XYZ file of C-alpha atoms in Angstrom:
573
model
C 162.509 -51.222 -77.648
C 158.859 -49.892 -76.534
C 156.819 -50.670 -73.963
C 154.573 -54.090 -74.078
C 151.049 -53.362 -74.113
C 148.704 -53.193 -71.007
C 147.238 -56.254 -72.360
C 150.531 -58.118 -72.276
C 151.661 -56.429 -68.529
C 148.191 -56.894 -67.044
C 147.693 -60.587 -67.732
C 150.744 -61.769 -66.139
C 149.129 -63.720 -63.184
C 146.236 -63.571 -60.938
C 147.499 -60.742 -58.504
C 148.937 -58.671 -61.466
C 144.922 -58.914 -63.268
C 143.814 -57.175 -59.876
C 147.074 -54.433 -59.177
C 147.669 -53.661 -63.513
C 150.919 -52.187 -61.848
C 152.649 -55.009 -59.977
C 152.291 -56.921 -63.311
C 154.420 -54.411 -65.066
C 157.069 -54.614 -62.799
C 157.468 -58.224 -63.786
C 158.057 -57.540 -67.309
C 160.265 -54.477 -66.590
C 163.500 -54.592 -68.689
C 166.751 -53.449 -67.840
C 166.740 -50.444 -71.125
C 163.884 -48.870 -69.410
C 165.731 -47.884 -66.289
C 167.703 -44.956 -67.324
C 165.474 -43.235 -69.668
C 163.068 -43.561 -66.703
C 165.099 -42.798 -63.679
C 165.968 -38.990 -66.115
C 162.255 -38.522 -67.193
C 161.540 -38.972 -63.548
C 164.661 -36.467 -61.981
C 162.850 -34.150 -65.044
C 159.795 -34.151 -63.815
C 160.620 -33.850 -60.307
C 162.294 -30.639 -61.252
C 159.258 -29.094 -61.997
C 156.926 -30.808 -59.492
C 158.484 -29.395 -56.120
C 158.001 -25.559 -57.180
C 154.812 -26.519 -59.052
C 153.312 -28.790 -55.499
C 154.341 -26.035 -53.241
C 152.210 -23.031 -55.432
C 149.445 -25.022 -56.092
C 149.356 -25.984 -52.036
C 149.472 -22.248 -51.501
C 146.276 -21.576 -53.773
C 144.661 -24.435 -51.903
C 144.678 -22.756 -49.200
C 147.638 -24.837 -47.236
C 150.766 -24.872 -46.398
C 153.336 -24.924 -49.421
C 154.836 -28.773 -48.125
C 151.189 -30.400 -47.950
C 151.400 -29.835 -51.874
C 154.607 -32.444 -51.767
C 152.507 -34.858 -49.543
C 149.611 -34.885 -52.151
C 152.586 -35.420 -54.716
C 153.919 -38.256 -53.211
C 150.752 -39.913 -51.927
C 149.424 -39.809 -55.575
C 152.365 -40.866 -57.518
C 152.883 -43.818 -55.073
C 149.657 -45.142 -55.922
C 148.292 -44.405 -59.327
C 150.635 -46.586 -60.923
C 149.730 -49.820 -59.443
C 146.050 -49.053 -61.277
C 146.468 -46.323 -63.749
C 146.985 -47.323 -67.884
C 148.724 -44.417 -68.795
C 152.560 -44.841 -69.023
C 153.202 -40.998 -69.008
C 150.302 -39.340 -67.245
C 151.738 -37.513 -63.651
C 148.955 -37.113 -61.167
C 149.255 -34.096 -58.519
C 148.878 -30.598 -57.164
C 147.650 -29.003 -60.039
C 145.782 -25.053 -60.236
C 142.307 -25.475 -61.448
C 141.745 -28.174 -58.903
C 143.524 -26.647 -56.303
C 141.347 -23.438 -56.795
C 137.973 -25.517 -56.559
C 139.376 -27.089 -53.204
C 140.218 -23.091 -51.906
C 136.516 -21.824 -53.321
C 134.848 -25.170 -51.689
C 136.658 -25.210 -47.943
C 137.479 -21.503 -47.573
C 133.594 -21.058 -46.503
C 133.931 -23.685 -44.004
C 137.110 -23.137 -41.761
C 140.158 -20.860 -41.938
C 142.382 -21.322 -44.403
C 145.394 -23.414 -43.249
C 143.898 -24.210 -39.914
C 143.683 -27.530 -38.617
C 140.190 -27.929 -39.341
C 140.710 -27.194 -42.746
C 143.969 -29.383 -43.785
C 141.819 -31.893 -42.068
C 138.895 -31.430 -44.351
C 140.695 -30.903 -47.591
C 142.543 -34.379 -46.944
C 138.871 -35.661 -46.620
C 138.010 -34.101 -49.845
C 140.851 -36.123 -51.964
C 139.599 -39.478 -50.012
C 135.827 -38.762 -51.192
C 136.984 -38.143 -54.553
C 139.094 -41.283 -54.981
C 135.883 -43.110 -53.487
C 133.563 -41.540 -56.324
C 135.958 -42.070 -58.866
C 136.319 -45.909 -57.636
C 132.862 -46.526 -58.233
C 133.125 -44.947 -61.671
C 135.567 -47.755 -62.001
C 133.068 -50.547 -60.314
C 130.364 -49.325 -63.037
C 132.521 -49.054 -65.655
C 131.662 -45.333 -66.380
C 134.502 -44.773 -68.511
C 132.597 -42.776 -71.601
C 131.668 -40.174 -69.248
C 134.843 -38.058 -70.253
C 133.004 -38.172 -73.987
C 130.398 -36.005 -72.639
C 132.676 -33.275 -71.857
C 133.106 -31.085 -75.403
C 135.735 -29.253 -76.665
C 133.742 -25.593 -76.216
C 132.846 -26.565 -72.852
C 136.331 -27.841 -71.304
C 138.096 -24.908 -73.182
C 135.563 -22.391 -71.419
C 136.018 -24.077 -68.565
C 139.641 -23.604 -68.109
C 139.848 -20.235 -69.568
C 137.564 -18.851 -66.914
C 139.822 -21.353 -64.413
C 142.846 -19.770 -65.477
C 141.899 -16.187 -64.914
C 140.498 -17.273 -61.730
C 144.047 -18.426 -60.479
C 145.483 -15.101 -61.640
C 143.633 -12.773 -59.836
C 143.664 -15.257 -56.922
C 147.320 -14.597 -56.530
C 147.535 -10.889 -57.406
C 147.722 -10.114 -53.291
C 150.752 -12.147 -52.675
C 151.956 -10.800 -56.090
C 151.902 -7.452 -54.925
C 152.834 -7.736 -50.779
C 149.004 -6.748 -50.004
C 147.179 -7.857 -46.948
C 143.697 -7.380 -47.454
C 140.122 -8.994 -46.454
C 138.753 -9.709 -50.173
C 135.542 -10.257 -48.629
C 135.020 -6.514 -48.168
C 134.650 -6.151 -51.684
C 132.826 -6.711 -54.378
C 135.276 -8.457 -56.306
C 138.947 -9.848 -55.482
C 140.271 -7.964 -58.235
C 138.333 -4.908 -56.998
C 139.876 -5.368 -54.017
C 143.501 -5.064 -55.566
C 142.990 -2.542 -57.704
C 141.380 -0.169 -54.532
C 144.634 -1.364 -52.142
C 147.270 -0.689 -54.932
C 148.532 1.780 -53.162
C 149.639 -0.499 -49.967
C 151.964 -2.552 -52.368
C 155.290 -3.643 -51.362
C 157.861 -2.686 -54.429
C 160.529 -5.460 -53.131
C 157.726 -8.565 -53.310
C 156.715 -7.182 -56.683
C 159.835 -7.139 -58.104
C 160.580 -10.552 -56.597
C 157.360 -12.048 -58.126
C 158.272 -9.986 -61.506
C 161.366 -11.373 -61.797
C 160.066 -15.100 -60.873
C 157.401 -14.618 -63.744
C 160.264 -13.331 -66.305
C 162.631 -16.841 -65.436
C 160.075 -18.728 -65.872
C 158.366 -17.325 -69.489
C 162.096 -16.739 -71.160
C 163.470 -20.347 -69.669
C 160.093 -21.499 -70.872
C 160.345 -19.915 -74.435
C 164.422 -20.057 -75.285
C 165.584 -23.069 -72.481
C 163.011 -25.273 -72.005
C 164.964 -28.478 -70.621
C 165.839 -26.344 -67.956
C 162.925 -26.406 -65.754
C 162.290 -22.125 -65.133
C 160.418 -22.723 -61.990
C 163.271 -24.473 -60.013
C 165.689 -22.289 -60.906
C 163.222 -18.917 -59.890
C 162.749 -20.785 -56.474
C 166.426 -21.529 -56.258
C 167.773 -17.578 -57.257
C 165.070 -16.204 -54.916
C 165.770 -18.458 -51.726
C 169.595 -17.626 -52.266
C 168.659 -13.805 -52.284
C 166.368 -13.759 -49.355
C 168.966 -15.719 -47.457
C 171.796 -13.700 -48.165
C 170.636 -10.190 -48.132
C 168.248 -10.921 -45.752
C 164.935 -9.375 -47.930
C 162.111 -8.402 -45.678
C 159.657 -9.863 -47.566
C 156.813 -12.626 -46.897
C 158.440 -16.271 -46.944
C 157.032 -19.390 -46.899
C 158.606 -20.572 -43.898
C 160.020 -23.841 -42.570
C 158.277 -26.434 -42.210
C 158.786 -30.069 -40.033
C 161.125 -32.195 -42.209
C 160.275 -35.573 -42.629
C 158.167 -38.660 -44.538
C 154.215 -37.834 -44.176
C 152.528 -40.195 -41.857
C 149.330 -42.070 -43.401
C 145.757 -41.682 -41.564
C 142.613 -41.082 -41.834
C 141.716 -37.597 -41.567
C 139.356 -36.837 -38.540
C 136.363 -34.679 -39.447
C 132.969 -34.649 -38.133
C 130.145 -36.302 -39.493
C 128.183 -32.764 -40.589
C 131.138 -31.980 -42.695
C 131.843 -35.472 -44.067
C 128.236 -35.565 -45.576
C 128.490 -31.717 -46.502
C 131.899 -32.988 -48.552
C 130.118 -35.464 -50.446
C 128.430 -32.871 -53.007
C 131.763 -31.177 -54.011
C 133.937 -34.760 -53.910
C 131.386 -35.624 -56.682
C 131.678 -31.838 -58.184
C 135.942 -32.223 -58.459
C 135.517 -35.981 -59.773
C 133.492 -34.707 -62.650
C 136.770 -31.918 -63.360
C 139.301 -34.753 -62.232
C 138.203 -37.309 -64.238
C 137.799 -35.818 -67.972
C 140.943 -33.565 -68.084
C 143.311 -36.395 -66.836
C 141.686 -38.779 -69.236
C 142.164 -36.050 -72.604
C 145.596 -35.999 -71.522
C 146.567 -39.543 -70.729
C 144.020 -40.431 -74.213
C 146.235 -37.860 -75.786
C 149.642 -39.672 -74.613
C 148.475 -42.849 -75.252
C 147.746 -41.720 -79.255
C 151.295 -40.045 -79.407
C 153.192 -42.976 -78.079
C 150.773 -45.877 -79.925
C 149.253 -47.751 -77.115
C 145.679 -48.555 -75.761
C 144.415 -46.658 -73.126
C 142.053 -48.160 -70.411
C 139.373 -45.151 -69.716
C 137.828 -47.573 -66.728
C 141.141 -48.010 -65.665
C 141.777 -44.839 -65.341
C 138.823 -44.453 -62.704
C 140.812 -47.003 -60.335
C 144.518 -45.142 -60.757
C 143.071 -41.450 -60.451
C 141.036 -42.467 -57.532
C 143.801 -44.346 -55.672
C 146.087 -41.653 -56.205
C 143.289 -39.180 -54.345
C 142.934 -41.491 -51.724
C 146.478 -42.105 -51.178
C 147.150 -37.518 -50.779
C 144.431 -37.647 -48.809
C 146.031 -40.566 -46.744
C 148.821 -38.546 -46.331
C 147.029 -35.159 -45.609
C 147.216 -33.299 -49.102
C 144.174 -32.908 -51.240
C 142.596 -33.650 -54.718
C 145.060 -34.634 -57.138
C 144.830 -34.748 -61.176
C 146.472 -35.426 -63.954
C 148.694 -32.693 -65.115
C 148.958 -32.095 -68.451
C 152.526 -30.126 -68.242
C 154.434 -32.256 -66.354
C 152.779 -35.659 -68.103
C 153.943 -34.132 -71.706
C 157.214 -33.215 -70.125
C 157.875 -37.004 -68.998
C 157.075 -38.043 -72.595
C 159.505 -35.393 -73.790
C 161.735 -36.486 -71.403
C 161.813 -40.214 -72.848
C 159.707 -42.224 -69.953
C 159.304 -45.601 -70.447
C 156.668 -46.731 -67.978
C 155.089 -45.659 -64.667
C 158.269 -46.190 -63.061
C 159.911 -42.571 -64.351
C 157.116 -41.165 -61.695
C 158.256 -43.681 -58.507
C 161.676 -42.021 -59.256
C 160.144 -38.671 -59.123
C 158.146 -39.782 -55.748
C 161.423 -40.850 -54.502
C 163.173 -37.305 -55.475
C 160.002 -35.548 -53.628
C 160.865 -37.854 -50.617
C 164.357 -36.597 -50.653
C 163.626 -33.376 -50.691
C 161.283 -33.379 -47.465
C 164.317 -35.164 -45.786
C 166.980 -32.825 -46.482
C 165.927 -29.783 -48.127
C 163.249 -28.496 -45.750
C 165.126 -25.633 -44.083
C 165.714 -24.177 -47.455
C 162.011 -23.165 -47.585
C 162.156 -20.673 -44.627
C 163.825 -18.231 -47.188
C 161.311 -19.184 -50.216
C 159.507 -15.698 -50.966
C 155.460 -16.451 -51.170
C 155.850 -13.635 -54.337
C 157.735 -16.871 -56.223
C 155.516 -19.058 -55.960
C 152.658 -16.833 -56.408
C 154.521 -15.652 -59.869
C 154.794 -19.740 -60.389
C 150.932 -20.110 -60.267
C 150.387 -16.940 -62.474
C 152.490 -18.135 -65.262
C 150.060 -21.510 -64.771
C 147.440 -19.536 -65.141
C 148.086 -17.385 -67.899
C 149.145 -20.897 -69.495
C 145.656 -21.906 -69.071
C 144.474 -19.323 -71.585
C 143.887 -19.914 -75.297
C 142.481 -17.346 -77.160
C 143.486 -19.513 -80.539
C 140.860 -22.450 -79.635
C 138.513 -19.306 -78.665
C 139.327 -18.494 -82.367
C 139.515 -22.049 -83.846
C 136.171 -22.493 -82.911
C 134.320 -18.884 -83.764
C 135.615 -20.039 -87.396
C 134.439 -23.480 -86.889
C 131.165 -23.316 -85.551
C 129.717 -20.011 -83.572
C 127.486 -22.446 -81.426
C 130.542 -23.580 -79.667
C 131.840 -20.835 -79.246
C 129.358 -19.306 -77.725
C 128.682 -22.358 -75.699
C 132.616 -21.786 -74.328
C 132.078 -18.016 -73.595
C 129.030 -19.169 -71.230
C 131.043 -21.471 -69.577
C 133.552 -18.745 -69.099
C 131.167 -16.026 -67.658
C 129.824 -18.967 -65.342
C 133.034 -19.795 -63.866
C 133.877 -16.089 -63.288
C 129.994 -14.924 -62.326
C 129.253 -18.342 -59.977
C 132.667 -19.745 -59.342
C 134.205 -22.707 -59.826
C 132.013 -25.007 -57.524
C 128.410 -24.474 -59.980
C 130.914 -23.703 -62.962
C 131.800 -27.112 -63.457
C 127.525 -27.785 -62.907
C 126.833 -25.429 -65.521
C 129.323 -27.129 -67.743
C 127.830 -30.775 -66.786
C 124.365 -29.262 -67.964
C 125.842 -27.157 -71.374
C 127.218 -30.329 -71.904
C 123.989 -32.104 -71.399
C 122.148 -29.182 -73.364
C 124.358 -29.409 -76.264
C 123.729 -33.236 -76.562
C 119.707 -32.615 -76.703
C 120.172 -29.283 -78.959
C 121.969 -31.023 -81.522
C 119.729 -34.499 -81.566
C 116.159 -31.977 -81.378
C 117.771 -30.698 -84.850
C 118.038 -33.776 -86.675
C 119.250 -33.768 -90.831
C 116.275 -34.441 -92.519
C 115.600 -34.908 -96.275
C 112.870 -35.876 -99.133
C 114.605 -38.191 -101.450
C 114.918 -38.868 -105.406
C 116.221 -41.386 -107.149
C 119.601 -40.288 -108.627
C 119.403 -41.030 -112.980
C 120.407 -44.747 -113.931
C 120.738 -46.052 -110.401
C 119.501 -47.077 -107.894
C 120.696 -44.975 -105.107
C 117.932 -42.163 -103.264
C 119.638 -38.676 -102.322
C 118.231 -35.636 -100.758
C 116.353 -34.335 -104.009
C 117.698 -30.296 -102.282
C 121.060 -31.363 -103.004
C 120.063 -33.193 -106.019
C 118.086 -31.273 -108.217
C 118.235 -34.062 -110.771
C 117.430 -36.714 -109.034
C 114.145 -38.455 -109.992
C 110.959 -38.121 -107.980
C 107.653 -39.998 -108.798
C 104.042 -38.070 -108.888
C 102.030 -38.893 -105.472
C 105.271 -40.389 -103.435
C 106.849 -38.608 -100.882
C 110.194 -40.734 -99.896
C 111.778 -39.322 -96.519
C 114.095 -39.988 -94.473
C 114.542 -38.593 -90.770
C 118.880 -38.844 -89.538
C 117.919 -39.383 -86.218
C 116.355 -41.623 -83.289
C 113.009 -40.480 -82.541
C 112.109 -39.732 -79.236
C 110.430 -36.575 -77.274
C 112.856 -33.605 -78.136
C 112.782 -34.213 -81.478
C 109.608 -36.032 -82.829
C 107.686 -32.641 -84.052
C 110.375 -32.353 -86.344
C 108.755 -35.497 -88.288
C 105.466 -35.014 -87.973
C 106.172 -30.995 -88.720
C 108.153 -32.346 -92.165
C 105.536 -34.435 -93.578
C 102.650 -32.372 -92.847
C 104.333 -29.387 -94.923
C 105.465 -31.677 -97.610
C 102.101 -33.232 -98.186
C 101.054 -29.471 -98.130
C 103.089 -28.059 -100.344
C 102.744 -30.493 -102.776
C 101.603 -29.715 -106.401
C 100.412 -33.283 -107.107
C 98.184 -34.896 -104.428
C 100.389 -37.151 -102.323
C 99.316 -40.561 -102.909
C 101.821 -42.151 -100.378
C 104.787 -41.389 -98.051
C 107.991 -43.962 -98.102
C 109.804 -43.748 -94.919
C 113.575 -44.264 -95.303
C 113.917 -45.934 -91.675
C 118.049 -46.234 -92.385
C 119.213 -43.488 -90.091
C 117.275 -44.370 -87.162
C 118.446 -46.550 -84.655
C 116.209 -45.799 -81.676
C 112.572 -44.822 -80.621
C 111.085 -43.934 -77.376
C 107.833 -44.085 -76.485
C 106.939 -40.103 -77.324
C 108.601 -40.836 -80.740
C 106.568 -44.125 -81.016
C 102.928 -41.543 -80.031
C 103.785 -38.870 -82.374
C 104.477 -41.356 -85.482
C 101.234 -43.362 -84.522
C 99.502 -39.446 -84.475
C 100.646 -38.470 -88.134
C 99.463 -42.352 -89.181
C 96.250 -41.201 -87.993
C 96.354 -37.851 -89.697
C 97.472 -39.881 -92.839
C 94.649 -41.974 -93.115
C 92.487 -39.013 -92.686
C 93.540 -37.849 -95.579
C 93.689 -41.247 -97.435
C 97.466 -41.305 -97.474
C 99.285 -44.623 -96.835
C 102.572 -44.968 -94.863
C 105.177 -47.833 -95.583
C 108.830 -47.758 -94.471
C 112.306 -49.112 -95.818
C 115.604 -50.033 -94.232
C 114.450 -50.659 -91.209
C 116.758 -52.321 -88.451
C 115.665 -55.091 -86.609
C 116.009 -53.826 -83.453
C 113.790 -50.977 -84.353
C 111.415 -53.624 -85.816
C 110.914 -55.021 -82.776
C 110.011 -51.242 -81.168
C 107.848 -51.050 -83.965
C 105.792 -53.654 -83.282
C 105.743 -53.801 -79.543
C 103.994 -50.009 -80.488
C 101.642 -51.875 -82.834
C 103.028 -49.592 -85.640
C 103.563 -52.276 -88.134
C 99.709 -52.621 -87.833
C 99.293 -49.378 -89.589
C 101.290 -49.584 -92.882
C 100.127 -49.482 -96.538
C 101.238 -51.722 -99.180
C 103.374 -54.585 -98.424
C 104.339 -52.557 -94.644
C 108.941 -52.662 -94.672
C 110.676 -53.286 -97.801
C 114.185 -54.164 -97.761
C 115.545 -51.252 -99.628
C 113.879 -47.500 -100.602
C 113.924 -49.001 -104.119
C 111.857 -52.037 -103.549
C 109.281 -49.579 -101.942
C 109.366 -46.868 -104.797
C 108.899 -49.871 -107.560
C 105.987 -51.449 -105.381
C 104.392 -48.457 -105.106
C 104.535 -48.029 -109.074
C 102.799 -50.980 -109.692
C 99.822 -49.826 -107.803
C 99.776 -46.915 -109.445
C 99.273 -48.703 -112.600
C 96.924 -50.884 -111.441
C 93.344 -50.541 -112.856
C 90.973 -49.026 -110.272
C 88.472 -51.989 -109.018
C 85.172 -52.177 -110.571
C 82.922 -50.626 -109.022
């Protein structure tokens, strides 16, 4: 048996409308509880090693990335739609957090864990008013090109940012130019034992991941490595203990100079957050045959930053590894990630000494086999095939990550997005059309060579709204036409069928060629207009201005209209 629909679990009484997530425990049957208690012990598996990395290239302490874990899984499901999607730690966010705090206190200071806590609350609070306006078609405006450039120049980004711990090497990267720079000049301080300690993490991980993959690779490199720092006693860097125990919830204390200065990049990470946990939760949802609730999704993605940032983690999102491996795994509901809360719980109670032994080169080789994962070259390739706009598009988004940094990256992909939108609409599809033989259907007469056309009558039609970017293109069209014309044009027949919209530019420039039409004693008429745009038309005081009979119903009734004038005597003089 499947899961009931969100419709069915979310109108199960008046609390359940408001928390989508208490409702769904009411309907939970008794077959769900195994499949999700092992998707959840699956998942948790790969969350601890995963939680403590990700912390790491956060700039905090390896068990913070377990409190951001646990704060977010305990409260996106009372909100979220998705019955697979698992929200924490994850690299490209915990990058942006590291490239957005580092400037403003010490990494792993007090200050700053109090500050990037701060951070995931402002980001659930911008993503909750996504959700209060409904702003769920926002993810649409994120493109293929520009969310595969995006974490492309992401994942090299959390590469590089771990070569130092890779290789032993303490170094201020703010002496050089670059961070790589900087390893590449220091290579010579690099410690062989923490290489070959990160080596060997990356090689468990890549072969478990290739030839044993329900054997999560990244416990059992954290596992091996803690055992052989413990008993051989390997002077290398470890993580350290850390205070066992359940997180306490408060509010993070930060002055009000930095709360306001946090606004900016809250909204910055909700624009990341947002999109990639919907395309992966949209992407679950189609797999498994259910609905999925893009407002929702504002409400469960921003509880679960509020809720780490209650518990002094920072910004959370939807991870697309660990989700897929809870559908893999068989989850049923939301429940399979309380289990793996639970687990993470567990694991702060009793398993915290273990972590004084954990070598930083593990989870450093962790993070780089994360980041490598992040890096595609077949979409890079998909698309060159496909279209080279996008793929150029993608490569810009790349160099912007890499030249500017992650911060006005995800800016410059907002405004490629943007830019792509305006591009494509400023090109409309435009065509002159011709009646195709022994019908009485109109096609583009350059695709059509056969297709009828009548002496004086220029039909057109323009596969676009009109508004500023793109209104030359009309005017620019029938000025050439009526140019390039070997018989006088008598008339142009606007095929109105294909546009939807018109803003006031669009509405000046068509009441501009009108005038340039009856200049040259041309008349205009249109067909197929929509009533909407009727209404447009005539608030502009366009419908003022047409020849013949004005609209016509269909092209036809225009074309045979405009035939009987034509042979119509000329009035007597």
């Amino acid at each position: 048996m499947t899961a009931k629909s969100d419709s069915e679990t979310s109108d199960s009484g008046g609390f359940g409308r408001f928390v989508p997530g208490i409702a769904m425990l009411g309907s939970y049957e008794g077959s769900w509880f195994r499949p999700d208690l092992l998707a959840g012990l699956t998942v948790w598996a790969i969350l601890v090693p995963q939680a403590l990395g990700y912390a790491s290239l956060a700039g905090m302490p390896p068990v913070n990335g377990l409190y951001a874990a646990i704060g977010a899984l305990l409260l996106y499901w009372l909100w979220g739609s998705s019955r697979e999607l698992n929200v924490g730690p994850e690299s490209t966010v915990a990058i942006m957090v590291a490239t957005i705090l580092v400037p403003r206190a010490t990494a792993g200071s007090e200050e700053y864990l109090e500050m990037a806590a701060m951070l995931a609350i402002l980001v659930g609070l911008v993503l909750l008013i996504g959700g209060i306006f409904r702003l769920g078609r926002i993810a649409d405006f994120f493109s293929r090109p520009i969310l595969a450039g995006y974490v492309f120049g992401s994942g090299i980004l959390i590469v590089v940012s771990q070569l130092a711990d890779l290789f032993g090497i303490d170094i201020d990267a703010s002496l050089y130019l670059t961070e790589a720079g900087a390893i590449v000049r220091n290579l010579d301080q690099t410690d062989v034992l923490t290489l070959a300690i990160g080596l060997v993490t990356i090689g468990i991980v890549v072969v478990m991941k290739r030839f044993m993959k329900a054997i999560p690779g990244a416990l059992v490199a954290v596992i091996l490595t803690t055992a052989a720092v413990a008993v051989f006693d390997l002077d290398v860097a470890v993580v350290g203990e850390f205070p066992s125990g359940i997180p306490v919830p408060g509010i993070p204390s930060v002055s009000l100079d930095i709360f306001f200065s946090l606004i900016g990049p809250a909204f910055a990470i909700a624009l990341l957050v947002y999109p990639d946990s919907v395309l992966t939760a949209r992407s679950l949802s189609v797999m498994n045959k259910y609905r999925l609730d893009a407002d929702r999704e504002f409400f469960g993605i921003g509880a679960s930053n509020i809720g780490a940032g209650l518990v002094g983690g920072f910004p959370v999102n939807g991870s697309q590894s660990r989700s897929f491996v809870l559908s893999d795994a068989g989850s049923k509901t939301q429940v399979s990630n309380l289990w793996a809360a639970l687990f993470a719980l567990l694991t702060l109670l009793f398993l915290a000494p273990a972590f004084a032994y954990l070598p930083t080169a593990t989870l450093a080789g962790i993070v780089i086999v994360a980041g490598l994962g992040l890096l595609d070259p077949a979409e890079f390739k998909a698309m060159w095939h496909y279209r080279r706009t996008e793929f150029w598009m993608a490569a810009a988004t790349i160099a912007a990550v890499l030249i500017l940094g992650m911060l006005i990256g995800i800016l410059v992909a907002v405004a490629l997005s943007l830019l792509a939108v305006v591009l494509r609409a400023s090109s409309p599809s435009t065509a002159f059309l011709g009646r195709v033989p022994g019908s009485d259907t109109y096609r583009d007469v350059a695709d059509h060579p056969d297709a009828e056309t009548f002496p004086g009558l220029l039909i057109y039609r323009f596969d676009a709204p009109l508004f500023f970017a793109n209104a030359a293109v009309l005017r620019d069209d029938i000025t050439a036409a009526i140019e390039d014309a070997d018989i006088p044009v008598v008339e142009v027949l606007f095929d109105a069928e294909s546009m939807y919209d018109i803003d006031s530019t669009g509405a000046q420039i068509l009441l501009e060629v009108l005038d340039e039409l009856d200049d040259l004693g041309i008349g205009f008429s249109m067909a197929r207009v929509r009533t909407e745009l009727r209404d447009e038309f005539l608030a502009a005081r366009v419908d003022e201005r047409l020849s013949g009979d004005g609209i016509y119903l269909e092209v036809d009734d225009g074309v045979a209209a405009y035939l009987r004038r034509a042979d119509e005597p000329p009035p007597a003089d």
